[in-house]
Amino acid sequence: MDYKKLAELLYPNAKDVSFWEEKYPQRNLSSGAEVVRIAPSPTGYLHIGNFFGAMVDYEIAKTTGGVFYFRLEDTDKKREVDGADFVALNVLKEFGISPDEGLMPNGTEKGNYGPYRQSERLEIYKSYAKKLVLEGKAFPCFCQKAADVGEVFQRREKELQTEASISEKDPCRNLTFEEIEAKLKENKKFALRLKSNGKEGDKVVAFDLCRGEMELPANCKDIVLVKDNGIPPYAFAHVIDDHLMKTTTVVRGSDWLSTWPQHLEIYEALGLKVINYIHTPLISKLGENGNKRKISKRYDPEADMRFYVEMGIPKVAVCEYVLNLANSNFELWRAANPELDFREFKFSPNKIGLSSPLFDMNKLLDISKNYISKLSATEVYSNVLSWAKEFDKDFAKLLEERKDFAISVFNIDREGKNPRKDLEMFSQAKKVFSYMFLDFLGQMKIEDYEIDSKDFAKAKRVVSEYKNVLDEKDDKETWFSKIKTLAQKLGFATDNKEFKKNPENFEGNVANFCEFIRVAITGRKNSPDLFTIISILGQEKTVKRLEKLENLL
Ligand code: GLU
């Protein structure tokens, strides 16, 4: 076969690869600086696995003074969702890990190694395809998909009959130049396939930065390098892109390990030095059958990074949780440095665990709860407000109209040594503090109050008397002494020891007394400090609430 003639026939106008090699020179970076990338497909969401990789990338680039760039792998039109190009970018931006180079959220491109959308790089792939044909390392395949399958089946059956080993070599390997020329004249489309050198049972040794040296089954399939529409699948495209964009380390999920030998054979065919690879463990969940399975968008809402945004889980908590999954020593570091920003943690790629971590929502919410408890009331206010602006417009309006009131609500039990930890997500604020915000009086029916019907008469006495002594100007001490005096008057015990000895002599103790007032004001038996709540609500609102329950009883 005259490969030169064949290459000209298949790719008459393709540029020589030297053109691209010159166009994209080595980067001018200090030694040790790493070039890493996130390369998602525009599927309309950002999978937590991709986010995990992006955090690892971001940390590597940051700790080595390197570059973290964004490339859109948009060659699989079947998977593509309209308008999804920027979803991943925008989500990354929300989490504060924006790439330095590549496609930017406003649609522009930054950097000298673009275009950063694979669909705009077809001319480049063509040059490398031509080079492989020229060197006799790739060949055109004219099999149509359906026919292809039939043909391969027939061939395998024949091989099995003759007890020959099953080969993955494609039948079009053996077409002559004339046959190829004739098919092209008939306007037949071709895919370009790699002429694999692998044999069944061969092994290839590969080196993963975290997993070390690995022996994997060598590729022996004549895999497709360029489809018959001129678009290369991931295997060929990413090898060329990472080479030309000067990536130093690819960070991707360990689900790519099985096809890694294909990628390694492509490197070899192109004569390129294999760059570093890190295959990260896949974040998993326990399936119904008790087995671990990869977390998936189809079954698990938490697989999509938008979920955390929609739930109002603080970005810092999500990043900390993911770092915790990525680096086993993060938790120790956090315990030793509770006040430091997570960005100060020194990330080490070689401490990435190998086994798939189980996603644990409780753990994430625990991190989140602790984080929110340390925020000031004003910070909680602005976080809740920005969440509400996107997901609960009415609540946002109320928060804006009653800003000072809302801040004092979020400040309840916040400033002490042990702040309350009742918010895990900003989306819970409305529910947790509903008794402060909602049109409480209008909404409450007797069954909404946490009160037993056997206590109705007692509660009625307490609230109707209490409203007469309530004075918003009282300080805490005066307030409490009034409570005690009234409790005693109504037959409640002010001395707990005595109450314990003879409970039947009393209506209850002071705590029981307060519970009725609390239920009238908040609807609940448990709430933050009653005095604080009364001070925030003020005389008029508190009295109205007391009267409301009094009338319902
Ligand atoms: N486009 C691939 C994906 O979305 C990227 C894999 C890689 O990072 O190399 O899974």
Coordinates of C-alpha atoms and ligand atoms in Angstrom, one line a residue:
M1 CA 0.0 0.0 0.0
D2 CA 1.2 3.5 -0.9
Y3 CA 0.3 5.2 2.4
K4 CA 1.3 8.6 1.0
K5 CA -1.2 8.3 -1.8
L6 CA -3.8 7.0 0.7
A7 CA -3.3 9.9 3.1
E8 CA -3.7 12.4 0.2
L9 CA -6.8 10.6 -1.0
L10 CA -8.4 10.6 2.5
Y11 CA -7.3 14.0 3.7
P12 CA -6.3 16.1 0.7
N13 CA -6.4 19.5 2.4
A14 CA -5.2 18.7 5.9
K15 CA -2.3 20.7 7.2
D16 CA 0.9 19.1 8.3
V17 CA 1.1 18.5 12.1
S18 CA 4.2 20.7 12.2
F19 CA 1.8 23.7 11.7
W20 CA 0.0 23.0 15.0
E21 CA 3.2 22.0 16.8
E22 CA 4.6 25.5 16.0
K23 CA 1.3 27.3 16.7
Y24 CA 1.2 25.9 20.2
P25 CA 4.7 26.2 21.7
Q26 CA 5.8 25.0 25.2
R27 CA 4.3 27.2 28.0
N28 CA 6.5 29.6 29.8
L29 CA 6.1 28.3 33.3
S30 CA 8.4 27.9 36.2
S31 CA 9.7 24.4 36.8
G32 CA 7.3 22.1 38.7
A33 CA 4.3 24.1 37.6
E34 CA 1.5 21.8 36.5
V35 CA -1.0 22.3 33.7
V36 CA -4.3 20.6 34.5
R37 CA -7.8 20.9 33.1
I38 CA -11.5 20.1 33.5
A39 CA -12.9 18.8 30.3
P40 CA -16.6 18.1 30.8
S41 CA -19.1 17.3 28.1
P42 CA -22.1 19.7 27.8
T43 CA -24.6 17.5 29.4
G44 CA -26.5 20.2 31.2
Y45 CA -25.2 19.5 34.7
L46 CA -22.0 19.1 36.5
H47 CA -21.6 15.7 38.1
I48 CA -20.1 15.6 41.6
G49 CA -17.4 13.3 40.2
N50 CA -16.3 16.0 37.7
F51 CA -16.4 18.5 40.5
F52 CA -14.2 16.3 42.6
G53 CA -11.7 16.2 39.7
A54 CA -12.0 19.9 39.3
M55 CA -11.1 20.5 43.0
V56 CA -8.1 18.2 42.6
D57 CA -7.1 20.1 39.5
Y58 CA -7.6 23.4 41.2
E59 CA -5.5 22.4 44.2
I60 CA -2.7 21.0 42.0
A61 CA -2.5 24.2 39.9
K62 CA -2.6 26.4 43.0
T63 CA 0.0 24.5 44.9
T64 CA 2.5 24.3 41.9
G65 CA 1.8 27.8 40.6
G66 CA 0.5 26.3 37.4
V67 CA -2.5 26.6 35.1
F68 CA -6.0 25.2 35.4
Y69 CA -8.0 25.4 32.2
F70 CA -11.5 24.6 30.9
R71 CA -12.0 22.6 27.7
L72 CA -15.5 21.7 26.4
E73 CA -15.6 18.2 25.1
D74 CA -18.6 18.7 22.8
T75 CA -18.0 16.0 20.2
D76 CA -20.8 13.7 21.2
K77 CA -23.8 15.4 19.8
K78 CA -26.1 12.7 21.1
R79 CA -25.3 13.5 24.7
E80 CA -25.5 17.2 24.2
V81 CA -28.2 19.3 25.8
D82 CA -29.1 22.7 24.3
G83 CA -27.6 25.7 26.0
A84 CA -25.7 23.5 28.4
D85 CA -22.2 24.8 27.4
F86 CA -21.9 27.1 30.4
V87 CA -23.8 25.1 33.0
A88 CA -20.6 23.4 34.3
L89 CA -18.6 26.7 34.1
N90 CA -21.2 28.6 36.0
V91 CA -21.5 26.0 38.7
L92 CA -17.7 26.0 39.1
K93 CA -17.8 29.7 39.4
E94 CA -20.5 29.6 42.1
F95 CA -18.2 27.3 44.0
G96 CA -15.3 29.7 43.6
I97 CA -13.1 27.4 41.6
S98 CA -13.0 29.2 38.3
P99 CA -10.4 28.1 35.8
D100 CA -7.6 30.5 34.8
E101 CA -7.8 29.7 31.1
G102 CA -10.0 28.3 28.4
L103 CA -13.7 28.8 27.9
M104 CA -15.0 31.5 30.2
P105 CA -18.6 31.8 31.6
N106 CA -19.3 34.8 29.5
G107 CA -18.6 32.8 26.3
T108 CA -15.2 34.2 25.5
E109 CA -12.0 32.3 25.4
K110 CA -8.9 33.2 27.4
G111 CA -5.5 31.8 26.6
N112 CA -3.2 30.9 23.6
Y113 CA -4.0 27.3 23.3
G114 CA -7.6 27.5 21.9
P115 CA -10.1 26.9 20.5
Y116 CA -11.2 25.3 23.7
R117 CA -14.3 23.7 22.3
Q118 CA -13.5 20.4 20.6
S119 CA -16.1 20.9 17.9
E120 CA -13.9 23.9 16.7
R121 CA -10.8 21.8 16.5
L122 CA -11.7 19.4 13.7
E123 CA -9.1 20.7 11.4
I124 CA -6.4 19.9 14.0
Y125 CA -7.6 16.3 14.5
K126 CA -7.6 15.9 10.7
S127 CA -3.9 16.7 10.6
Y128 CA -3.1 14.0 13.2
A129 CA -5.4 11.5 11.5
K130 CA -3.5 12.1 8.2
K131 CA -0.2 11.6 9.9
L132 CA -1.3 8.2 11.2
V133 CA -2.5 7.1 7.7
L134 CA 0.7 8.3 6.2
E135 CA 2.7 6.1 8.6
G136 CA 0.4 3.1 8.0
K137 CA -1.0 3.2 11.5
A138 CA -4.6 3.9 10.7
F139 CA -7.0 2.9 7.9
P140 CA -10.4 3.9 6.6
C141 CA -13.4 1.7 7.5
F142 CA -16.5 1.8 5.4
C143 CA -18.7 -0.5 7.4
Q144 CA -22.1 1.0 8.2
K145 CA -23.0 0.4 11.8
A146 CA -25.7 -2.3 11.3
A147 CA -23.7 -4.0 8.5
D148 CA -20.6 -3.7 10.6
V149 CA -22.1 -5.7 13.4
G150 CA -23.4 -8.4 10.9
E151 CA -20.0 -8.6 9.3
V152 CA -18.2 -8.9 12.6
F153 CA -20.5 -11.7 13.8
Q154 CA -20.1 -13.7 10.6
R155 CA -16.4 -13.4 10.8
R156 CA -16.3 -14.4 14.5
E157 CA -18.5 -17.4 13.8
K158 CA -16.1 -18.5 11.1
E159 CA -13.2 -18.1 13.4
L160 CA -14.8 -20.0 16.2
Q161 CA -15.5 -22.9 13.8
T162 CA -11.8 -23.0 12.9
E163 CA -10.9 -22.6 16.5
A164 CA -8.9 -19.6 15.7
S165 CA -8.7 -17.0 18.5
I166 CA -11.3 -14.2 18.3
S167 CA -9.6 -11.1 17.0
E168 CA -10.8 -7.6 17.3
K169 CA -9.2 -6.6 14.1
D170 CA -11.5 -4.9 11.7
P171 CA -12.1 -6.4 8.2
C172 CA -11.5 -3.1 6.4
R173 CA -7.9 -3.3 7.4
N174 CA -7.2 -5.4 4.3
L175 CA -8.9 -3.2 1.7
T176 CA -6.6 -2.3 -1.2
F177 CA -6.0 1.2 -2.4
E178 CA -8.2 0.5 -5.4
E179 CA -11.1 -0.8 -3.3
I180 CA -10.9 2.3 -1.1
E181 CA -10.7 4.6 -4.0
A182 CA -13.8 2.9 -5.6
K183 CA -15.8 3.3 -2.3
L184 CA -14.9 7.0 -2.1
K185 CA -16.0 7.4 -5.7
E186 CA -19.4 6.0 -4.7
N187 CA -19.5 8.7 -2.0
K188 CA -19.2 6.2 0.7
K189 CA -18.3 7.7 4.1
F190 CA -15.5 6.3 6.2
A191 CA -14.5 6.2 9.8
L192 CA -10.8 6.1 10.5
R193 CA -9.6 3.2 12.7
L194 CA -6.4 2.6 14.5
K195 CA -4.4 -0.4 13.2
S196 CA -3.9 -1.9 16.7
N197 CA -0.7 -3.8 17.4
G198 CA -2.2 -5.5 20.4
K199 CA -2.8 -9.3 20.6
E200 CA -5.3 -11.0 22.8
G201 CA -3.7 -11.6 26.2
D202 CA -1.1 -8.9 25.8
K203 CA -0.4 -6.7 28.8
V204 CA 0.6 -3.0 29.0
V205 CA 2.3 -1.4 31.9
A206 CA 1.0 2.0 32.8
F207 CA 1.8 4.4 35.6
D208 CA -0.8 6.3 37.6
L209 CA 0.4 9.0 39.9
C210 CA -1.8 7.7 42.8
R211 CA -2.1 4.0 42.0
G212 CA 1.6 3.5 40.9
E213 CA 2.5 1.0 38.3
M214 CA -0.4 -0.9 36.8
E215 CA -0.5 -3.9 34.5
L216 CA -3.6 -3.7 32.3
P217 CA -4.8 -5.8 29.4
A218 CA -3.4 -4.2 26.2
N219 CA -5.7 -2.8 23.6
C220 CA -6.2 -5.0 20.6
K221 CA -9.3 -3.4 19.1
D222 CA -9.0 -1.4 15.9
I223 CA -10.8 1.4 17.7
V224 CA -12.4 4.4 15.8
L225 CA -10.2 7.5 15.8
V226 CA -12.5 9.6 13.7
K227 CA -16.1 8.9 13.1
D228 CA -17.6 9.0 9.6
N229 CA -18.9 12.5 10.3
G230 CA -15.3 13.7 10.8
I231 CA -15.6 14.0 14.5
P232 CA -13.2 12.1 16.8
P233 CA -14.4 10.3 19.9
Y234 CA -12.9 11.2 23.3
A235 CA -10.0 8.7 23.0
F236 CA -8.3 10.4 20.0
A237 CA -9.4 14.0 20.7
H238 CA -8.2 14.2 24.3
V239 CA -4.8 12.8 23.6
I240 CA -4.2 15.4 20.9
D241 CA -5.7 18.3 22.9
D242 CA -3.8 17.5 26.0
H243 CA -0.6 17.3 24.0
L244 CA -1.2 20.6 22.2
M245 CA -2.5 22.4 25.2
K246 CA 0.5 21.2 27.2
T247 CA -1.4 19.5 29.9
T248 CA 1.0 17.9 32.4
T249 CA -1.5 15.8 34.4
V250 CA -4.9 14.4 33.5
V251 CA -7.2 14.0 36.5
R252 CA -10.2 11.9 35.7
G253 CA -12.5 9.2 37.2
S254 CA -11.3 5.7 37.6
D255 CA -14.1 4.6 35.2
W256 CA -11.6 5.5 32.5
L257 CA -9.1 2.9 33.6
S258 CA -10.6 0.2 31.4
T259 CA -10.1 2.3 28.2
W260 CA -6.8 3.7 29.2
P261 CA -4.8 1.1 27.2
Q262 CA -6.6 2.4 24.1
H263 CA -5.4 5.9 24.9
L264 CA -1.9 4.6 25.6
E265 CA -1.8 3.0 22.2
I266 CA -2.9 6.2 20.6
Y267 CA 0.0 8.1 22.3
E268 CA 2.4 5.4 21.0
A269 CA 1.0 5.6 17.4
L270 CA 1.3 9.4 17.4
G271 CA 4.8 9.2 18.9
L272 CA 3.9 11.3 21.9
K273 CA 5.2 11.0 25.4
V274 CA 2.5 9.8 27.8
I275 CA 1.7 12.6 30.3
N276 CA 0.8 12.0 33.9
Y277 CA -2.6 10.5 34.8
I278 CA -4.4 10.4 38.1
H279 CA -7.5 8.2 38.1
T280 CA -9.6 9.4 41.0
P281 CA -11.9 7.0 42.9
L282 CA -15.6 7.2 42.1
I283 CA -17.8 8.7 44.7
S284 CA -20.3 5.9 45.5
K285 CA -23.5 5.1 47.3
L286 CA -24.9 1.9 48.7
G287 CA -27.4 0.4 46.2
E288 CA -30.6 -1.4 47.2
N289 CA -28.7 -4.7 47.3
G290 CA -26.1 -3.3 49.7
N291 CA -23.4 -3.1 47.1
K292 CA -21.4 0.0 46.3
R293 CA -22.4 1.7 43.1
K294 CA -21.2 4.9 41.4
I295 CA -23.3 7.9 42.4
S296 CA -25.5 8.7 39.4
K297 CA -27.6 11.6 38.2
R298 CA -30.4 9.2 37.3
Y299 CA -30.9 7.9 40.9
D300 CA -29.2 10.4 43.1
P301 CA -30.1 14.1 43.1
E302 CA -26.9 14.8 45.0
A303 CA -24.9 13.7 41.9
D304 CA -25.6 17.0 40.2
M305 CA -23.8 20.0 41.7
R306 CA -26.9 22.2 41.2
F307 CA -28.6 20.2 44.0
Y308 CA -26.3 21.9 46.6
V309 CA -27.1 25.3 45.2
E310 CA -30.8 24.6 45.2
M311 CA -30.7 23.3 48.8
G312 CA -28.7 26.3 49.9
I313 CA -25.9 24.2 51.3
P314 CA -23.0 26.6 51.8
K315 CA -20.4 26.3 49.0
V316 CA -17.6 26.2 51.6
A317 CA -19.2 23.2 53.3
V318 CA -19.5 21.4 50.0
C319 CA -15.9 22.1 49.0
E320 CA -14.7 21.0 52.5
Y321 CA -16.6 17.8 52.2
V322 CA -15.2 17.0 48.8
L323 CA -11.7 17.8 49.9
N324 CA -12.3 15.5 52.8
L325 CA -13.3 12.8 50.3
A326 CA -10.2 13.6 48.2
N327 CA -7.5 13.8 50.8
S328 CA -7.7 11.5 53.9
N329 CA -5.6 13.9 56.0
F330 CA -8.0 16.9 55.5
E331 CA -10.1 16.0 58.5
L332 CA -7.1 15.9 60.8
W333 CA -5.9 19.2 59.4
R334 CA -9.4 20.7 60.0
A335 CA -9.5 19.5 63.6
A336 CA -6.1 21.1 64.2
N337 CA -7.0 24.3 62.4
P338 CA -10.6 25.0 63.0
E339 CA -10.4 28.7 62.2
L340 CA -8.4 28.5 59.0
D341 CA -9.9 28.9 55.5
F342 CA -10.0 25.5 53.7
R343 CA -8.0 27.0 50.9
E344 CA -5.0 27.1 53.2
F345 CA -4.9 23.3 53.3
K346 CA -1.9 21.8 51.6
F347 CA -3.3 19.3 49.2
S348 CA -1.2 16.3 48.2
P349 CA -2.2 14.3 45.1
N350 CA -0.5 11.2 46.4
K351 CA -2.9 11.2 49.4
I352 CA -5.9 10.6 47.2
G353 CA -7.5 7.4 48.5
L354 CA -7.9 4.5 46.1
S355 CA -11.1 3.0 47.2
S356 CA -14.4 4.6 46.3
P357 CA -15.6 6.9 49.1
L358 CA -19.2 6.5 50.2
F359 CA -21.2 9.7 49.9
D360 CA -22.5 10.6 53.3
M361 CA -25.1 13.3 53.4
N362 CA -25.1 13.4 57.2
K363 CA -21.5 14.2 57.3
L364 CA -21.8 17.0 54.7
L365 CA -24.7 18.5 56.7
D366 CA -22.7 18.2 59.8
I367 CA -19.9 20.3 58.2
S368 CA -22.5 22.6 56.9
K369 CA -24.3 23.1 60.3
N370 CA -21.0 23.9 62.0
Y371 CA -20.0 26.3 59.3
I372 CA -23.3 28.2 59.5
S373 CA -23.2 28.3 63.3
K374 CA -20.0 30.3 63.0
L375 CA -21.4 32.9 60.7
S376 CA -22.6 36.3 61.9
A377 CA -26.3 37.1 61.7
T378 CA -25.6 39.5 58.9
E379 CA -23.7 36.8 57.0
V380 CA -26.6 34.4 57.5
Y381 CA -29.0 37.1 56.3
S382 CA -27.1 37.7 53.1
N383 CA -26.7 34.0 52.3
V384 CA -30.4 33.3 53.0
L385 CA -31.3 36.3 50.9
S386 CA -29.3 35.3 47.9
W387 CA -30.6 31.8 48.1
A388 CA -34.2 33.1 48.3
K389 CA -33.7 35.5 45.4
E390 CA -33.2 32.5 43.2
F391 CA -35.6 30.0 44.8
D392 CA -38.2 31.7 46.9
K393 CA -38.9 35.2 45.6
D394 CA -41.7 36.0 48.2
F395 CA -39.4 35.1 51.1
A396 CA -36.7 37.3 49.5
K397 CA -39.1 40.2 49.3
L398 CA -40.0 39.8 53.0
L399 CA -36.4 39.6 54.0
E400 CA -35.6 42.8 52.1
E401 CA -38.5 44.6 53.5
R402 CA -37.7 43.6 57.1
K403 CA -34.0 43.4 57.0
D404 CA -33.2 44.6 60.6
F405 CA -35.9 42.4 62.0
A406 CA -34.6 39.4 60.0
I407 CA -31.0 40.0 61.2
S408 CA -32.2 40.0 64.8
V409 CA -34.1 36.8 64.2
F410 CA -30.9 35.1 62.8
N411 CA -29.0 36.4 65.7
I412 CA -31.1 34.5 68.3
D413 CA -28.7 32.3 70.3
R414 CA -25.9 33.0 67.8
E415 CA -23.4 35.1 69.7
G416 CA -22.8 33.0 72.7
K417 CA -20.1 30.4 73.2
N418 CA -22.3 27.6 71.9
P419 CA -24.3 29.0 69.1
R420 CA -27.4 27.1 68.1
K421 CA -26.9 24.7 65.2
D422 CA -30.4 24.6 63.8
L423 CA -29.6 25.5 60.2
E424 CA -28.0 22.9 57.9
M425 CA -28.9 24.7 54.7
F426 CA -30.0 28.2 54.0
S427 CA -33.2 26.9 52.4
Q428 CA -34.3 25.8 55.9
A429 CA -34.3 29.3 57.3
K430 CA -37.9 30.0 56.4
K431 CA -39.2 26.8 58.1
V432 CA -36.9 27.0 61.2
F433 CA -37.9 30.6 61.9
S434 CA -41.4 30.4 60.4
Y435 CA -42.9 31.5 63.7
M436 CA -41.0 34.8 63.4
F437 CA -41.6 35.4 59.7
L438 CA -44.9 34.0 58.6
D439 CA -48.2 35.8 59.1
F440 CA -48.3 33.6 62.2
L441 CA -51.6 34.7 63.6
G442 CA -53.6 34.3 60.4
Q443 CA -52.2 30.8 59.8
M444 CA -52.5 29.1 63.1
K445 CA -55.3 26.8 63.9
I446 CA -55.6 25.0 67.3
E447 CA -54.2 21.8 65.8
D448 CA -51.1 23.6 64.7
Y449 CA -50.0 24.4 68.3
E450 CA -48.0 21.8 70.1
I451 CA -50.4 21.5 73.0
D452 CA -52.3 18.6 74.5
S453 CA -56.1 19.1 74.9
K454 CA -55.9 18.1 78.5
D455 CA -53.8 21.2 79.1
F456 CA -56.2 23.6 77.4
A457 CA -57.8 25.1 80.5
K458 CA -54.5 25.5 82.3
A459 CA -52.9 27.1 79.3
K460 CA -55.8 29.5 78.9
R461 CA -55.3 30.7 82.4
V462 CA -51.6 31.2 82.0
V463 CA -51.7 33.2 78.7
S464 CA -54.6 35.4 79.7
E465 CA -52.9 36.4 82.9
Y466 CA -49.5 36.7 81.4
K467 CA -50.5 39.2 78.8
N468 CA -51.5 41.6 81.6
V469 CA -48.0 41.6 83.2
L470 CA -46.0 41.6 80.0
D471 CA -43.9 44.7 79.4
E472 CA -41.4 44.9 76.5
K473 CA -39.3 47.4 78.5
D474 CA -38.5 44.8 81.2
D475 CA -34.9 43.6 81.3
K476 CA -34.3 39.8 81.5
E477 CA -34.1 39.7 85.3
T478 CA -37.4 41.7 85.8
W479 CA -39.0 39.6 83.1
F480 CA -38.1 36.4 84.8
S481 CA -39.1 37.5 88.3
K482 CA -42.5 38.5 86.9
I483 CA -42.8 35.0 85.4
K484 CA -42.0 33.4 88.7
T485 CA -44.5 35.6 90.7
L486 CA -47.3 34.8 88.2
A487 CA -46.4 31.1 88.1
Q488 CA -46.7 31.0 91.9
K489 CA -50.0 32.8 91.9
L490 CA -51.4 30.3 89.4
G491 CA -50.3 27.3 91.5
F492 CA -47.0 26.4 89.8
A493 CA -44.0 25.4 91.8
T494 CA -41.1 27.9 91.9
D495 CA -38.9 25.5 93.9
N496 CA -38.0 22.4 91.9
K497 CA -37.0 20.3 94.9
E498 CA -40.4 20.8 96.4
F499 CA -42.1 20.1 93.1
K500 CA -40.2 16.8 92.7
K501 CA -41.3 15.7 96.2
N502 CA -45.0 16.5 95.7
P503 CA -45.8 17.1 92.1
E504 CA -49.5 16.5 92.8
N505 CA -49.6 19.7 94.9
F506 CA -48.8 21.9 91.9
E507 CA -50.0 22.7 88.4
G508 CA -46.4 22.2 87.2
N509 CA -43.1 23.9 87.6
V510 CA -41.9 27.2 86.1
A511 CA -40.6 25.4 83.0
N512 CA -44.1 24.0 82.4
F513 CA -45.5 27.5 82.9
C514 CA -43.1 29.0 80.4
E515 CA -44.0 26.2 77.9
F516 CA -47.6 27.5 77.6
I517 CA -46.3 31.0 76.9
R518 CA -43.8 29.6 74.4
V519 CA -46.5 27.6 72.6
A520 CA -48.7 30.6 72.4
I521 CA -45.9 32.8 70.9
T522 CA -44.2 30.3 68.7
G523 CA -46.6 27.4 68.3
R524 CA -43.8 25.1 69.6
K525 CA -42.7 23.5 72.9
N526 CA -39.1 24.0 72.0
S527 CA -37.7 27.3 70.7
P528 CA -34.7 29.5 71.2
D529 CA -34.6 31.8 74.3
L530 CA -38.1 33.1 75.0
F531 CA -37.1 36.4 76.4
T532 CA -35.1 37.1 73.2
I533 CA -38.0 36.2 71.0
I534 CA -40.4 38.4 73.0
S535 CA -37.9 41.3 72.7
I536 CA -37.7 40.9 69.0
L537 CA -41.4 40.6 68.5
G538 CA -42.2 43.5 70.8
Q539 CA -45.3 44.2 73.0
E540 CA -48.0 44.4 70.4
K541 CA -47.2 41.3 68.4
T542 CA -46.6 39.2 71.5
V543 CA -49.9 40.2 73.1
K544 CA -51.7 39.5 69.8
R545 CA -50.2 36.0 69.8
L546 CA -51.2 35.4 73.4
E547 CA -54.7 36.5 72.7
K548 CA -54.9 34.3 69.6
L549 CA -54.3 31.2 71.6
E550 CA -56.5 32.3 74.4
N551 CA -59.4 32.7 72.0
L552 CA -58.7 29.3 70.4
L553 CA -58.7 27.4 73.7
Ligands
GLU1 N1 -15.3 14.6 28.6 C1 -14.9 13.6 29.6 C2 -16.1 13.5 30.6 O1 -16.9 14.4 30.7 C3 -13.7 14.1 30.3 C4 -12.8 13.0 30.8 C5 -11.5 13.7 31.1 O2 -11.4 14.5 32.0 O3 -10.5 13.4 30.5 O4 -16.1 12.6 31.4

